[in-house]
Short mmCIF file of C-alpha atoms in Angstrom, two decimals:
data_model
loop_
_atom_site.label_atom_id
_atom_site.label_comp_id
_atom_site.label_asym_id
_atom_site.label_seq_id
_atom_site.Cartn_x
_atom_site.Cartn_y
_atom_site.Cartn_z
CA MET S 1 -168.36 -91.26 -14.17
CA ILE S 2 -169.86 -89.29 -17.07
CA SER S 3 -168.21 -86.21 -18.53
CA TYR S 4 -170.07 -83.44 -20.35
CA TYR S 5 -168.74 -80.74 -22.62
CA ALA S 6 -170.86 -77.62 -22.13
CA HIS S 7 -170.62 -74.88 -24.76
CA LYS S 8 -171.83 -72.39 -22.15
CA LEU S 9 -172.42 -72.92 -18.45
CA LEU S 10 -173.57 -70.82 -15.49
CA TYR S 11 -170.68 -71.22 -13.07
CA ASP S 12 -169.54 -69.06 -10.16
CA GLY S 13 -172.42 -66.68 -10.85
CA LYS S 14 -171.49 -65.92 -14.45
CA LEU S 15 -171.70 -67.52 -17.87
CA GLN S 16 -168.53 -69.28 -19.03
CA THR S 17 -167.75 -71.09 -22.27
CA HIS S 18 -165.96 -74.36 -23.04
CA MET S 19 -166.54 -76.16 -19.75
CA LEU S 20 -166.00 -79.81 -18.87
CA LEU S 21 -168.41 -81.10 -16.25
CA SER S 22 -167.86 -84.48 -14.60
CA VAL S 23 -170.59 -86.33 -12.72
CA ASP S 24 -169.96 -89.29 -10.45
CA ASP S 25 -172.74 -91.14 -8.61
CA GLY S 26 -175.22 -88.27 -9.04
CA VAL S 27 -172.84 -85.58 -7.77
CA ILE S 28 -170.69 -83.07 -9.64
CA SER S 29 -167.13 -84.30 -9.15
CA ALA S 30 -165.14 -81.86 -11.30
CA ILE S 31 -165.50 -78.69 -13.35
CA LYS S 32 -162.79 -77.55 -15.71
CA HIS S 33 -162.52 -74.51 -17.97
CA LEU S 34 -160.92 -75.05 -21.38
CA ASN S 35 -159.41 -72.52 -23.73
CA ALA S 36 -161.00 -74.14 -26.79
CA PRO S 37 -163.48 -76.87 -27.70
CA PRO S 38 -162.03 -80.27 -26.76
CA ASP S 39 -161.58 -83.31 -28.97
CA SER S 40 -164.67 -85.52 -28.93
CA ASN S 41 -162.67 -88.24 -27.19
CA ALA S 42 -162.36 -86.00 -24.12
CA TYR S 43 -166.01 -86.22 -23.08
CA ASP S 44 -169.05 -88.50 -23.19
CA ILE S 45 -171.88 -86.07 -23.98
CA GLU S 46 -171.90 -82.70 -25.73
CA LEU S 47 -174.27 -80.06 -24.38
CA ALA S 48 -174.71 -77.62 -27.25
CA GLY S 49 -176.44 -74.75 -25.52
CA LEU S 50 -176.58 -73.11 -22.11
CA VAL S 51 -176.32 -75.27 -18.99
CA SER S 52 -178.00 -73.86 -15.90
CA PRO S 53 -178.58 -75.27 -12.44
CA GLY S 54 -181.87 -77.13 -12.38
CA PHE S 55 -184.90 -75.00 -11.64
CA ILE S 56 -186.52 -75.19 -8.20
CA ASP S 57 -190.22 -74.36 -8.03
CA THR S 58 -191.69 -73.78 -4.58
CA GLN S 59 -195.32 -73.45 -5.71
CA VAL S 60 -196.71 -76.19 -7.96
CA ASN S 61 -200.42 -76.93 -7.68
CA GLY S 62 -200.41 -79.41 -10.52
CA GLY S 63 -198.99 -80.56 -13.81
CA GLY S 64 -199.21 -83.28 -16.41
CA GLY S 65 -203.00 -83.15 -16.21
CA VAL S 66 -203.11 -83.72 -12.44
CA LEU S 67 -204.08 -81.27 -9.68
CA PHE S 68 -202.71 -82.13 -6.24
CA ASN S 69 -205.98 -81.11 -4.56
CA HIS S 70 -207.82 -83.63 -6.73
CA GLU S 71 -205.44 -86.54 -6.26
CA GLN S 72 -203.00 -87.18 -3.44
CA SER S 73 -200.93 -90.19 -4.44
CA VAL S 74 -197.38 -91.09 -5.40
CA GLN S 75 -198.54 -91.67 -8.97
CA ALA S 76 -200.01 -88.16 -9.07
CA LEU S 77 -196.76 -86.70 -7.75
CA GLU S 78 -194.75 -88.57 -10.39
CA THR S 79 -197.10 -87.28 -13.09
CA MET S 80 -196.74 -83.71 -11.83
CA MET S 81 -192.96 -84.01 -11.71
CA ASN S 82 -192.81 -85.48 -15.21
CA GLY S 83 -195.00 -82.67 -16.45
CA HIS S 84 -192.61 -80.03 -15.12
CA SER S 85 -189.22 -81.70 -15.63
CA GLN S 86 -189.58 -81.26 -19.39
CA PHE S 87 -189.41 -77.51 -18.68
CA GLY S 88 -186.29 -77.65 -16.52
CA THR S 89 -187.75 -78.15 -13.05
CA THR S 90 -185.54 -80.55 -11.09
CA SER S 91 -186.94 -79.93 -7.59
CA MET S 92 -190.42 -78.86 -6.62
CA LEU S 93 -192.81 -78.49 -3.73
CA PRO S 94 -196.24 -79.87 -4.71
CA THR S 95 -198.70 -77.33 -3.38
CA LEU S 96 -202.02 -78.01 -1.73
CA ILE S 97 -204.51 -75.17 -2.09
CA THR S 98 -206.78 -74.62 0.95
CA ASP S 99 -208.61 -77.88 1.64
CA SER S 100 -209.96 -80.10 4.41
CA THR S 101 -207.83 -81.48 7.23
CA GLN S 102 -208.34 -84.97 5.78
CA THR S 103 -206.98 -83.87 2.38
CA MET S 104 -204.03 -82.19 4.07
CA GLN S 105 -203.28 -85.45 5.86
CA GLN S 106 -203.54 -87.45 2.64
CA ALA S 107 -201.27 -84.98 0.85
CA ALA S 108 -198.65 -85.26 3.58
CA ASP S 109 -198.89 -89.07 3.49
CA SER S 110 -198.32 -89.12 -0.28
CA ILE S 111 -195.30 -86.82 0.00
CA ALA S 112 -193.80 -88.97 2.73
CA GLN S 113 -194.31 -92.09 0.63
CA ALA S 114 -192.76 -90.46 -2.44
CA ILE S 115 -189.71 -89.41 -0.45
CA ARG S 116 -189.33 -92.90 1.03
CA GLN S 117 -189.52 -94.38 -2.47
CA GLY S 118 -186.90 -91.94 -3.75
CA ILE S 119 -189.12 -90.23 -6.32
CA LYS S 120 -186.75 -87.74 -7.88
CA GLY S 121 -187.63 -84.07 -7.70
CA ILE S 122 -190.20 -84.20 -4.88
CA ALA S 123 -188.49 -81.99 -2.30
CA GLY S 124 -191.31 -81.42 0.18
CA ILE S 125 -194.73 -79.79 0.28
CA HIS S 126 -196.27 -76.33 0.25
CA PHE S 127 -199.52 -75.91 2.16
CA GLU S 128 -201.04 -72.75 0.69
CA GLY S 129 -203.61 -72.18 3.41
CA PRO S 130 -206.05 -72.83 4.96
CA HIS S 131 -205.15 -70.12 7.48
CA LEU S 132 -205.78 -67.22 5.12
CA SER S 133 -207.82 -64.05 4.80
CA VAL S 134 -211.31 -64.61 3.40
CA ALA S 135 -211.14 -61.19 1.74
CA LYS S 136 -207.91 -62.15 -0.08
CA ARG S 137 -208.62 -65.84 -0.61
CA GLY S 138 -208.70 -65.73 -4.43
CA ILE S 139 -209.77 -69.16 -5.72
CA HIS S 140 -209.38 -70.74 -2.27
CA SER S 141 -212.56 -72.14 -0.75
CA GLY S 142 -214.04 -69.71 1.76
CA GLN S 143 -215.70 -72.62 3.53
CA GLN S 144 -212.31 -74.20 4.23
CA VAL S 145 -210.50 -71.07 5.44
CA ARG S 146 -210.01 -71.55 9.18
CA PRO S 147 -207.72 -70.87 12.15
CA LEU S 148 -204.63 -72.98 12.76
CA SER S 149 -205.55 -75.90 15.02
CA ASP S 150 -203.43 -78.45 16.88
CA THR S 151 -204.41 -81.04 14.27
CA GLU S 152 -203.05 -78.97 11.40
CA MET S 153 -199.98 -78.06 13.42
CA THR S 154 -199.27 -81.78 13.78
CA ILE S 155 -199.61 -82.32 10.02
CA VAL S 156 -197.38 -79.47 8.84
CA THR S 157 -194.63 -80.19 11.40
CA ARG S 158 -194.16 -83.82 10.35
CA LYS S 159 -190.49 -84.74 9.90
CA ASP S 160 -190.96 -87.17 7.01
CA ILE S 161 -192.33 -84.80 4.35
CA GLY S 162 -189.19 -82.92 3.32
CA LYS S 163 -189.13 -79.14 3.21
CA VAL S 164 -192.43 -77.58 4.28
CA ILE S 165 -193.78 -74.14 3.38
CA LEU S 166 -196.96 -72.94 5.06
CA THR S 167 -198.60 -69.84 3.56
CA VAL S 168 -200.59 -67.92 6.16
CA ALA S 169 -202.31 -64.56 6.46
CA ALA S 170 -200.37 -62.58 9.03
CA GLU S 171 -203.58 -61.37 10.64
CA ASN S 172 -205.05 -64.87 11.04
CA VAL S 173 -202.25 -66.60 12.95
CA THR S 174 -200.50 -65.48 16.11
CA CYS S 175 -196.84 -64.66 16.44
CA ASP S 176 -196.55 -67.47 18.98
CA GLN S 177 -197.88 -69.89 16.38
CA ILE S 178 -195.37 -68.63 13.82
CA ARG S 179 -192.55 -69.07 16.33
CA GLU S 180 -193.69 -72.62 17.06
CA LEU S 181 -193.90 -73.47 13.36
CA VAL S 182 -190.44 -72.08 12.68
CA SER S 183 -188.98 -73.90 15.68
CA GLU S 184 -190.28 -77.12 14.12
CA GLY S 185 -188.57 -76.37 10.80
CA VAL S 186 -191.58 -75.04 8.87
CA ILE S 187 -190.91 -72.18 6.44
CA VAL S 188 -193.65 -69.61 7.07
CA SER S 189 -194.65 -67.49 4.09
CA LEU S 190 -197.11 -64.59 4.13
CA GLY S 191 -199.82 -64.45 1.49
CA HIS S 192 -203.54 -64.25 0.75
CA SER S 193 -203.53 -61.59 3.44
CA ALA S 194 -205.04 -58.18 4.13
CA ALA S 195 -202.58 -57.57 6.97
CA SER S 196 -201.23 -54.15 7.83
CA LEU S 197 -197.54 -53.32 7.59
CA GLU S 198 -197.30 -53.61 11.37
CA GLN S 199 -198.82 -57.09 11.35
CA ALA S 200 -196.50 -58.16 8.54
CA ILE S 201 -193.41 -56.91 10.39
CA SER S 202 -194.54 -58.65 13.59
CA ALA S 203 -194.88 -61.91 11.63
CA ILE S 204 -191.39 -61.46 10.19
CA GLU S 205 -190.02 -60.74 13.65
CA ALA S 206 -191.63 -64.01 14.76
CA GLY S 207 -189.81 -65.91 11.99
CA ALA S 208 -191.76 -65.66 8.73
CA THR S 209 -189.23 -65.58 5.89
CA GLY S 210 -191.29 -65.61 2.69
CA PHE S 211 -194.00 -63.89 0.68
CA THR S 212 -196.24 -66.00 -1.52
CA HIS S 213 -196.73 -64.68 -5.10
CA LEU S 214 -195.69 -61.06 -4.49
CA TYR S 215 -198.34 -58.44 -5.38
CA ASN S 216 -201.13 -60.99 -5.79
CA ALA S 217 -203.77 -61.52 -3.07
CA MET S 218 -202.16 -59.21 -0.55
CA SER S 219 -202.72 -55.77 0.95
CA GLY S 220 -201.53 -53.13 -1.49
CA LEU S 221 -199.05 -50.30 -1.28
CA THR S 222 -200.82 -46.97 -0.67
CA ALA S 223 -199.72 -43.60 0.68
CA ARG S 224 -200.61 -44.17 4.32
CA GLU S 225 -201.02 -47.95 4.39
CA PRO S 226 -197.87 -49.64 3.01
CA GLY S 227 -199.27 -53.15 3.55
CA LEU S 228 -197.55 -56.45 2.79
CA ILE S 229 -196.02 -55.24 -0.46
CA ALA S 230 -193.88 -52.63 1.31
CA ALA S 231 -192.66 -55.21 3.81
CA ALA S 232 -191.77 -57.62 1.00
CA LEU S 233 -189.90 -54.94 -0.95
CA LEU S 234 -187.95 -53.47 1.95
CA ASP S 235 -187.35 -56.12 4.61
CA GLU S 236 -184.07 -57.88 3.87
CA ARG S 237 -185.00 -60.92 5.98
CA VAL S 238 -187.54 -62.26 3.49
CA VAL S 239 -187.64 -63.87 0.04
CA SER S 240 -190.57 -63.31 -2.32
CA GLY S 241 -191.97 -65.56 -5.02
CA LEU S 242 -192.99 -63.90 -8.29
CA ILE S 243 -195.27 -65.27 -11.01
CA VAL S 244 -193.85 -63.90 -14.27
CA ASP S 245 -196.50 -65.02 -16.74
CA MET S 246 -197.30 -61.42 -17.81
CA HIS S 247 -200.84 -61.84 -16.44
CA HIS S 248 -200.44 -61.96 -12.67
CA VAL S 249 -198.05 -59.01 -12.43
CA HIS S 250 -197.40 -56.05 -14.73
CA PRO S 251 -193.86 -56.03 -16.18
CA TYR S 252 -193.15 -52.69 -14.50
CA ASN S 253 -194.00 -54.19 -11.12
CA CYS S 254 -191.68 -57.09 -11.92
CA LYS S 255 -188.96 -54.56 -12.68
CA LEU S 256 -189.74 -52.69 -9.46
CA ALA S 257 -189.41 -55.88 -7.45
CA LEU S 258 -186.13 -56.90 -9.08
CA HIS S 259 -184.69 -53.38 -8.72
CA THR S 260 -185.73 -53.11 -5.08
CA ILE S 261 -185.26 -56.67 -3.84
CA GLY S 262 -182.55 -58.01 -6.11
CA ALA S 263 -182.15 -61.54 -7.44
CA GLU S 264 -180.94 -62.76 -4.05
CA ARG S 265 -184.39 -62.25 -2.49
CA LEU S 266 -186.66 -62.73 -5.51
CA MET S 267 -187.44 -66.20 -6.82
CA LEU S 268 -189.45 -67.36 -9.79
CA VAL S 269 -192.48 -69.55 -9.12
CA THR S 270 -195.12 -70.92 -11.45
CA ASP S 271 -198.28 -71.35 -9.33
CA ALA S 272 -198.93 -73.97 -12.01
CA MET S 273 -202.19 -75.86 -12.36
CA ALA S 274 -202.81 -79.25 -13.99
CA GLN S 275 -202.64 -77.77 -17.50
CA VAL S 276 -198.82 -77.48 -17.51
CA GLY S 277 -197.23 -80.36 -19.40
CA SER S 278 -200.66 -81.48 -20.56
CA ASP S 279 -203.09 -80.87 -23.40
CA ILE S 280 -206.10 -80.43 -21.12
CA ASP S 281 -207.79 -77.04 -21.31
CA ILE S 282 -210.64 -77.28 -18.78
CA LEU S 283 -210.19 -78.24 -15.13
CA PRO S 284 -213.04 -78.61 -12.60
CA TRP S 285 -212.57 -76.42 -9.52
CA LEU S 286 -215.08 -76.19 -6.65
CA ASP S 287 -218.36 -75.05 -8.23
CA SER S 288 -216.67 -73.64 -11.33
CA THR S 289 -214.07 -74.56 -13.95
CA ILE S 290 -210.58 -73.30 -14.73
CA THR S 291 -210.08 -72.85 -18.47
CA ARG S 292 -206.91 -72.23 -20.46
CA HIS S 293 -207.07 -69.30 -22.87
CA GLY S 294 -203.70 -69.27 -24.61
CA ASP S 295 -201.19 -68.81 -21.81
CA LYS S 296 -203.74 -67.69 -19.21
CA LEU S 297 -206.04 -69.59 -16.85
CA THR S 298 -209.33 -68.12 -15.65
CA LEU S 299 -212.46 -69.07 -13.78
CA GLU S 300 -215.83 -68.73 -15.48
CA ASP S 301 -216.12 -65.15 -14.20
CA GLY S 302 -212.82 -64.21 -15.87
CA SER S 303 -210.69 -63.97 -12.73
CA ILE S 304 -207.18 -65.44 -12.83
CA ALA S 305 -206.97 -68.96 -11.40
CA GLY S 306 -203.38 -70.12 -11.01
CA SER S 307 -201.25 -70.35 -14.13
CA CYS S 308 -200.19 -72.56 -17.00
CA LEU S 309 -196.65 -71.22 -16.59
CA ASP S 310 -193.56 -73.43 -16.51
CA MET S 311 -190.16 -72.43 -15.13
CA ALA S 312 -188.41 -72.16 -18.51
CA SER S 313 -191.16 -69.81 -19.69
CA ALA S 314 -190.78 -67.77 -16.49
CA VAL S 315 -187.07 -67.39 -17.27
CA ARG S 316 -187.84 -66.39 -20.87
CA ASN S 317 -190.46 -63.86 -19.76
CA MET S 318 -188.08 -62.28 -17.28
CA PHE S 319 -185.40 -61.98 -19.96
CA ALA S 320 -187.76 -60.63 -22.62
CA HIS S 321 -189.78 -58.19 -20.49
CA VAL S 322 -187.91 -57.40 -17.28
CA SER S 323 -184.12 -57.73 -17.36
CA GLN S 324 -181.27 -58.71 -19.67
CA ASP S 325 -179.17 -59.99 -16.75
CA LEU S 326 -179.51 -63.66 -17.62
CA PRO S 327 -177.24 -65.04 -14.85
CA SER S 328 -179.33 -63.28 -12.22
CA ILE S 329 -182.56 -64.57 -13.78
CA LEU S 330 -181.24 -68.14 -13.81
CA ASN S 331 -180.25 -67.75 -10.16
CA MET S 332 -183.80 -66.59 -9.38
CA ALA S 333 -184.96 -69.95 -10.73
CA SER S 334 -182.36 -72.03 -8.92
CA HIS S 335 -179.97 -70.63 -6.32
CA THR S 336 -182.42 -68.25 -4.62
CA PRO S 337 -185.17 -70.85 -4.02
CA ALA S 338 -182.52 -73.38 -2.91
CA ARG S 339 -181.26 -70.94 -0.30
CA PHE S 340 -184.81 -70.04 0.74
CA LEU S 341 -185.61 -73.72 1.32
CA GLY S 342 -182.35 -74.34 3.15
CA PHE S 343 -180.82 -76.69 0.59
CA ASP S 344 -177.04 -76.81 0.40
CA ASP S 345 -176.83 -79.69 -2.09
CA ARG S 346 -178.48 -78.03 -5.11
CA GLY S 347 -179.24 -74.68 -6.74
CA GLU S 348 -175.82 -74.18 -8.29
CA ILE S 349 -173.32 -75.98 -10.47
CA ALA S 350 -170.36 -76.63 -8.21
CA VAL S 351 -168.19 -79.53 -7.13
CA GLY S 352 -169.92 -81.57 -4.43
CA LYS S 353 -173.44 -80.45 -5.40
CA ASN S 354 -176.14 -82.69 -6.83
CA ALA S 355 -175.91 -83.00 -10.60
CA ASP S 356 -179.23 -81.22 -11.12
CA PHE S 357 -178.99 -79.18 -14.28
CA VAL S 358 -180.90 -78.12 -17.37
CA LEU S 359 -179.83 -77.56 -20.98
CA LEU S 360 -181.40 -74.51 -22.65
CA ASP S 361 -181.29 -73.55 -26.31
CA ASN S 362 -180.75 -70.07 -27.75
CA ASN S 363 -184.42 -69.24 -27.11
CA LEU S 364 -184.12 -70.35 -23.46
CA SER S 365 -186.37 -73.32 -24.09
CA CYS S 366 -185.57 -76.53 -22.23
CA VAL S 367 -183.77 -79.14 -24.33
CA ALA S 368 -183.10 -81.64 -21.54
CA SER S 369 -182.84 -81.86 -17.78
CA TRP S 370 -181.01 -84.02 -15.24
CA ILE S 371 -181.69 -84.87 -11.60
CA GLU S 372 -178.80 -86.32 -9.59
CA GLY S 373 -176.99 -87.13 -12.81
CA LYS S 374 -179.91 -88.97 -14.40
CA GLN S 375 -181.50 -87.49 -17.50
CA VAL S 376 -185.22 -87.13 -16.82
CA ALA S 377 -186.36 -85.17 -19.88
CA GLY S 378 -185.16 -84.41 -23.39
CA GLU S 379 -183.65 -86.20 -26.35
CA LEU S 380 -179.97 -86.47 -25.38
CA GLN S 381 -178.67 -89.84 -24.24
CA ALA S 382 -175.34 -91.03 -22.89
#
């Protein structure tokens, strides 16, 4: 057993000081509040900062210099996870952007192998497409956008690939298909879609529970055509991902989403490309390149192409530009995505939960992170 003294810790939904946290065999075994700092003999490791539940990112295209579409292997997944764990991510869904059926199969195989080998942090897979709207495809290949076939249904409903999110355009799949996916345990998320409000509601009625990168690549909110955005903001059955890099979404729209949806139905995502956790600036993509300009990624024509955002930066951006409610922001990076994915063993610091947590400094930068009690990033050592 290892005991930690946390100066400040997010516990029971609020920040508390002088906390003793005990970890036994990768699980939190005890939490105790103290009236004052303890003697150094009372704990093994001091955590001088803010301890938050580990961040859970449901949309990670790449990291550490690797893009999942370019390489589907256990080594690539480890590299991606290492690239993001230094920024507080302790669970993630590697995300495959619209690609061939063969690449989808290879991606699923690599996820299954990583899970069998116990690669920490790989929680499943997010297939972003290929059943999308051509008009709202963004950087997705128009040549690969296609209807949902039996072959793809077989791939995404595999039982050995962890949690599965499938992003679809509501107008390009049937409600019967959504019901079948959900019955097989797939989390259906709506995105890259020009669907009407009526089509979006029908998809939700059929079992869709998510919206992929709210506001981006979806039918807009207008006077007589509310579109997907209205459904995401008002329907209490769904959770929406939000890219808070200050490029994808205007801060006022972030505020609107938080005010309307609340932290319980709004989760932070990165939509990260290979540049995160890496010094590479230029990434080949289809017949173009994705280039980093400061904290923004663009194609050659200037359009946004994913992000170089990490989860700790998303938390900082929310705090600096959107809300001063830090506990709620931290929950948007941990508890909300855990609940969305159906995890009951992570997403909060509580007895019996996995010891997945992150240490943040006063600037909300990641100092160190732990997965199942093992430190995976940072300078601290037992």
